[in-house]
Structures are given as C-alpha cells and as structure tokens.
Tab-separated table of C-alpha atoms in Angstrom:
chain	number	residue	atom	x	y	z
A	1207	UNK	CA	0.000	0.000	0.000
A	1208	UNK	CA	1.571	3.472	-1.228
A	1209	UNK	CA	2.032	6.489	1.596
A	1210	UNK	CA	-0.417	9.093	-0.404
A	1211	UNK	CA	-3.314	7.836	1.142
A	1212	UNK	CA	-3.790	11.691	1.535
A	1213	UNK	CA	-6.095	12.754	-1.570
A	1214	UNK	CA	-6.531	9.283	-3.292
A	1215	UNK	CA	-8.961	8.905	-5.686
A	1216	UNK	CA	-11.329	5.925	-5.863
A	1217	UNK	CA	-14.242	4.597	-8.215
A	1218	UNK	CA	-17.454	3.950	-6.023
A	1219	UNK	CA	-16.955	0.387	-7.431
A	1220	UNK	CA	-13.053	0.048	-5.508
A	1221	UNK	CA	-14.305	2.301	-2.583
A	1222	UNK	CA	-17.433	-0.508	-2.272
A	1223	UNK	CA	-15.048	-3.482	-2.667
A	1224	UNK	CA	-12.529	-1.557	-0.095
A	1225	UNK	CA	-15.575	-1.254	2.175
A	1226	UNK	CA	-16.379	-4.583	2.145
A	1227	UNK	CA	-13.010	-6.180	2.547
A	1228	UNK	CA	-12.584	-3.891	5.691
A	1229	UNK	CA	-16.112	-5.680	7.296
A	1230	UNK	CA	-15.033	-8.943	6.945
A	1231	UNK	CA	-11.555	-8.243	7.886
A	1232	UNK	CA	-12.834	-6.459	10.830
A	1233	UNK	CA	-15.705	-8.817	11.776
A	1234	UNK	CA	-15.755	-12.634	10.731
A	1235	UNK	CA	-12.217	-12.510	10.113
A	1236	UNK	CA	-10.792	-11.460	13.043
A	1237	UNK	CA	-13.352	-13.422	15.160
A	1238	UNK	CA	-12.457	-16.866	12.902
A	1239	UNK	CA	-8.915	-16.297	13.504
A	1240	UNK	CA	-9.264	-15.469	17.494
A	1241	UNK	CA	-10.809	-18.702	17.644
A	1242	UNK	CA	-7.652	-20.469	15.886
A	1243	UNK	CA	-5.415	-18.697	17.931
A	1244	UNK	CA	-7.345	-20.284	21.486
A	1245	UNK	CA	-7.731	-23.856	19.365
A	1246	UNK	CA	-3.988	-23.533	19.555
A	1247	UNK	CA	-3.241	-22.537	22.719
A	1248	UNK	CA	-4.977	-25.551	24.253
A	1249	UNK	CA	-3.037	-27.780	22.426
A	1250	UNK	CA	-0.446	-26.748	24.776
A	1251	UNK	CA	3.661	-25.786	24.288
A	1252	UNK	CA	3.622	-22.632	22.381
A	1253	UNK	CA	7.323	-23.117	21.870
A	1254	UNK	CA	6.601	-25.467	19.541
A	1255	UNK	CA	3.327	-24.652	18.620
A	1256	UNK	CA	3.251	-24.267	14.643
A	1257	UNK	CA	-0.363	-23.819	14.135
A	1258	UNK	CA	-0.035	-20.877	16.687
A	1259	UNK	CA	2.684	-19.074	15.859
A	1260	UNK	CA	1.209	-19.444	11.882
A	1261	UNK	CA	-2.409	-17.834	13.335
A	1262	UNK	CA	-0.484	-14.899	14.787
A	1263	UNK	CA	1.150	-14.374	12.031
A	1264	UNK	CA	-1.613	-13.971	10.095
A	1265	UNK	CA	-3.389	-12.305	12.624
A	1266	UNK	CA	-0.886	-9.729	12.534
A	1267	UNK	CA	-1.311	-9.705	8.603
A	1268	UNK	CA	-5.032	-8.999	8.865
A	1269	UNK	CA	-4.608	-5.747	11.518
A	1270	UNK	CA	-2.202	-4.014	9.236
A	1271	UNK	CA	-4.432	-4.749	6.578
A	1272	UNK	CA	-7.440	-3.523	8.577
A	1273	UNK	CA	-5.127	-0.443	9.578
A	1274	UNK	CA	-4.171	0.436	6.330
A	1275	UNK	CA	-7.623	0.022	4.660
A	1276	UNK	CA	-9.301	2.490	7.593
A	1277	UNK	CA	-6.468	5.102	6.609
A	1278	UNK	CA	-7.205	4.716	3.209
A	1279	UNK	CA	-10.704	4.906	3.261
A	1280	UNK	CA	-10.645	8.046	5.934
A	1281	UNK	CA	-8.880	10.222	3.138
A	1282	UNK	CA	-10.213	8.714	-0.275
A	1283	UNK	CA	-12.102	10.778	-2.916
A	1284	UNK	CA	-14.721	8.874	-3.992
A	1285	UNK	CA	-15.911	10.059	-7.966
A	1286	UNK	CA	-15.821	9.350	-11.347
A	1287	UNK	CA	-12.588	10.567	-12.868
A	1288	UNK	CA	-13.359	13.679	-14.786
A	1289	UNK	CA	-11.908	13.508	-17.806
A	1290	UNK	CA	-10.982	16.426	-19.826
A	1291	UNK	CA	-7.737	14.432	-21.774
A	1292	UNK	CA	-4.928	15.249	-19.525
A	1293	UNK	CA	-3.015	12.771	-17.535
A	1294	UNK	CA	-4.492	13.060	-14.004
A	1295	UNK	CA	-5.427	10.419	-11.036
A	1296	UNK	CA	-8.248	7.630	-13.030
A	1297	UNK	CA	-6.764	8.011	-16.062
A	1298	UNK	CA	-4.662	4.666	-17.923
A	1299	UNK	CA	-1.386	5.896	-19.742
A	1300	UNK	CA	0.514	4.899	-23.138
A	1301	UNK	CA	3.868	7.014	-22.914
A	1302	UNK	CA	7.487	6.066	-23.454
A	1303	UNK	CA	9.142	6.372	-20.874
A	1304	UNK	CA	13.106	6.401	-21.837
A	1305	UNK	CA	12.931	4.552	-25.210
A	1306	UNK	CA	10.107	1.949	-24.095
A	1307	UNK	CA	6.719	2.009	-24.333
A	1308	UNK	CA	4.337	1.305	-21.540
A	1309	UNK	CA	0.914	1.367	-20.858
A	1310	UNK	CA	-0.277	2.175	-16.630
A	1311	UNK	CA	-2.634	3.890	-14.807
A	1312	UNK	CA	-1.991	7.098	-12.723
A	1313	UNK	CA	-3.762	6.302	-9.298
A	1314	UNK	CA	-3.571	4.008	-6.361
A	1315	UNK	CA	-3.679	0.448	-6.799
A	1316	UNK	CA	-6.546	-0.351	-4.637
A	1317	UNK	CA	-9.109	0.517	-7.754
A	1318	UNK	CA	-7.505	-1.728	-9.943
A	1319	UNK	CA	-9.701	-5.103	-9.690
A	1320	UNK	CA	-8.429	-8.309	-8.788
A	1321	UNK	CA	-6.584	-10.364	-11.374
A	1322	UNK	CA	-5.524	-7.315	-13.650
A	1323	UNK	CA	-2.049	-6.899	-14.716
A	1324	UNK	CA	-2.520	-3.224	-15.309
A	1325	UNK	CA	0.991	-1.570	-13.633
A	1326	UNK	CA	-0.479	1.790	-11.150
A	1327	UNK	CA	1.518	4.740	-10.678
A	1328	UNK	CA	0.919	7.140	-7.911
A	1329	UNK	CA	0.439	10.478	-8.962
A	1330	UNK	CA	2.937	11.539	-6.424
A	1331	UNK	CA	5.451	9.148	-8.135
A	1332	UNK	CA	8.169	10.735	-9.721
A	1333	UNK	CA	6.672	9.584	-13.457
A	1334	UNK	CA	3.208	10.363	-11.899
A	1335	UNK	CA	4.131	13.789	-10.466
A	1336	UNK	CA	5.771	14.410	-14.030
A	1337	UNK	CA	3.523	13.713	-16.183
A	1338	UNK	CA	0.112	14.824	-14.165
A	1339	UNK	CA	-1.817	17.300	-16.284
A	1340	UNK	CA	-0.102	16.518	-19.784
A	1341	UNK	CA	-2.039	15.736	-22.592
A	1342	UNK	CA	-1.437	13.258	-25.634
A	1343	UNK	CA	1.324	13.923	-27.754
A	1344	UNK	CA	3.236	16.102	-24.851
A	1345	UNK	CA	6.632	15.347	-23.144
A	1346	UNK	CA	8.681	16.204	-20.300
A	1347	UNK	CA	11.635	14.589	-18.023
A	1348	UNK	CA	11.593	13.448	-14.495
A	1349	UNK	CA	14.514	12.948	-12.003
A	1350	UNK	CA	14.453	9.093	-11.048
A	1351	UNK	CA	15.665	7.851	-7.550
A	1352	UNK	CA	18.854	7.387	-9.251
A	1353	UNK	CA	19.442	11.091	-9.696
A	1354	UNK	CA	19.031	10.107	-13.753
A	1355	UNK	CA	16.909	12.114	-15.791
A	1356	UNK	CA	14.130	10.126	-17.983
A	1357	UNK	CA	12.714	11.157	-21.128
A	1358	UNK	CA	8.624	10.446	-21.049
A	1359	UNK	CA	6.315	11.085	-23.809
A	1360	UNK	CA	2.417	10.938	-23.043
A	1361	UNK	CA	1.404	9.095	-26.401
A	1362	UNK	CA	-2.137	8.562	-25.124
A	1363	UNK	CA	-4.687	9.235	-22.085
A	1364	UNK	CA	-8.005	7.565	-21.641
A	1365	UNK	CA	-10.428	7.152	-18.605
A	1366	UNK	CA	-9.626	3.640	-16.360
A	1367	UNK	CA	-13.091	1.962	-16.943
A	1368	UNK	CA	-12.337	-0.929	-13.881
C-alpha cells in the first residue's frame, strides 16, 4: 500500500469493494482467527506450537491490513474521474518512458480489480508527479531515484473503466 493515502482517488466500485473487505476483515475474520489462535493454545507448548505461531502471524497480517484500509478509506475521494484528456489520477497511460513504451494507470492500486495486470503509478510518483496534467502527444523529463533524468512522452490518455 503506497504512503499518499492523503487525496486518493477511488471509483465507487473500488471504494465498495474496499468497504467490504474492511467488514469482513474487521468482523468474521478477526473473530475466525481469534478462535484459531485459542484452538492452539490448548493444544499446549507454544514453543513449539506451529499452528499458533502461523495464526499470529496472520493475525498480525489482517490488523495491518485492517489499519491500512481504515487510513485509506478516511482520506479517499470517492468520484468518477473527470476527464478532460490530460493525464491526471483515473486516467490509464501509453507514454514512453526512456525509449520503451508502456501502458499504466496514474492512481492508487486499490481501484484496480483483482486479477488485472494493469501496472499503477501514484500520482505523487516521480513519473506520476511528471507527467500529471499533460495531454497526448506532450513530453517532459523526471529525475528518477537514481538522480538520472528520464525522457517520457504521453502518447495517449483515456479514462480507467475498472
């Protein structure tokens, strides 16, 4: 999960699914794995206690996930991407991006659905931040981590339909 939960956009659709998620984390899953947790305890040694040690680990898993979902949600934008043709946050990219071309979308990758491949971008990135309110056809350079500076060209900008 990216740091910029401050500001990120979501489709009603991901903000629904995101919703949903943080229920059953926070409900039936945490009560299911409370209940493995005490199954294990009474088997006795927790030294040597794999089926423990493995529930608290995922019990772990599921907080930060339930942590991280609740700070997302708090600061999310929840709308349809406006779309006026300019690179901004719900919009899928083709650009090259020092020689190669690649196709992403500029956004958080919590809206992208389950099972896509689609490669996300934050729009504080430093290709996002670059390239944020270009249009097709436009071009610019960014500073990567590296201290290098990359070529991108914005070759064309269309609305993420999930």
């Amino acid at each position: 999960m990216s740091n910029d939960t401050q500001g990120t956009w979501l489709t009603q659709e991901a903000f629904d699914r995101l919703t949903a998620e943080l229920e059953q984390l926070s409900g039936p899953a945490r009560i299911e794995i409370a209940s493995r947790i005490e199954a294990a305890r009474e088997e006795g040694d927790l030294k040597e206690n794999g089926g423990y040690h493995a529930a608290k680990d995922e019990q772990g898993k599921i907080e930060a996930r339930i942590r991280a979902l609740t700070e997302l949600l708090k600061h999310a934008t929840v709308t349809e991407a406006q779309f006026d043709g300019t690179v901004e946050p719900g919009t899928v990219v083709t650009a090259t991006i020092a020689g190669d071309a690649s196709t992403f979308l500029v956004g958080n990758r919590e809206i992208v659905a389950e099972g896509s491949d689609l490669t996300v971008y934050s729009p504080v990135s430093p290709v996002g931040a670059a390239i944020v309110g270009l249009r097709a056809g436009e071009s610019t350079t960014y500073t990567a981590p590296n201290g290098k500076e990359i070529a991108v060209q914005v070759t064309n900008v269309e609305r993420y339909e999930p």
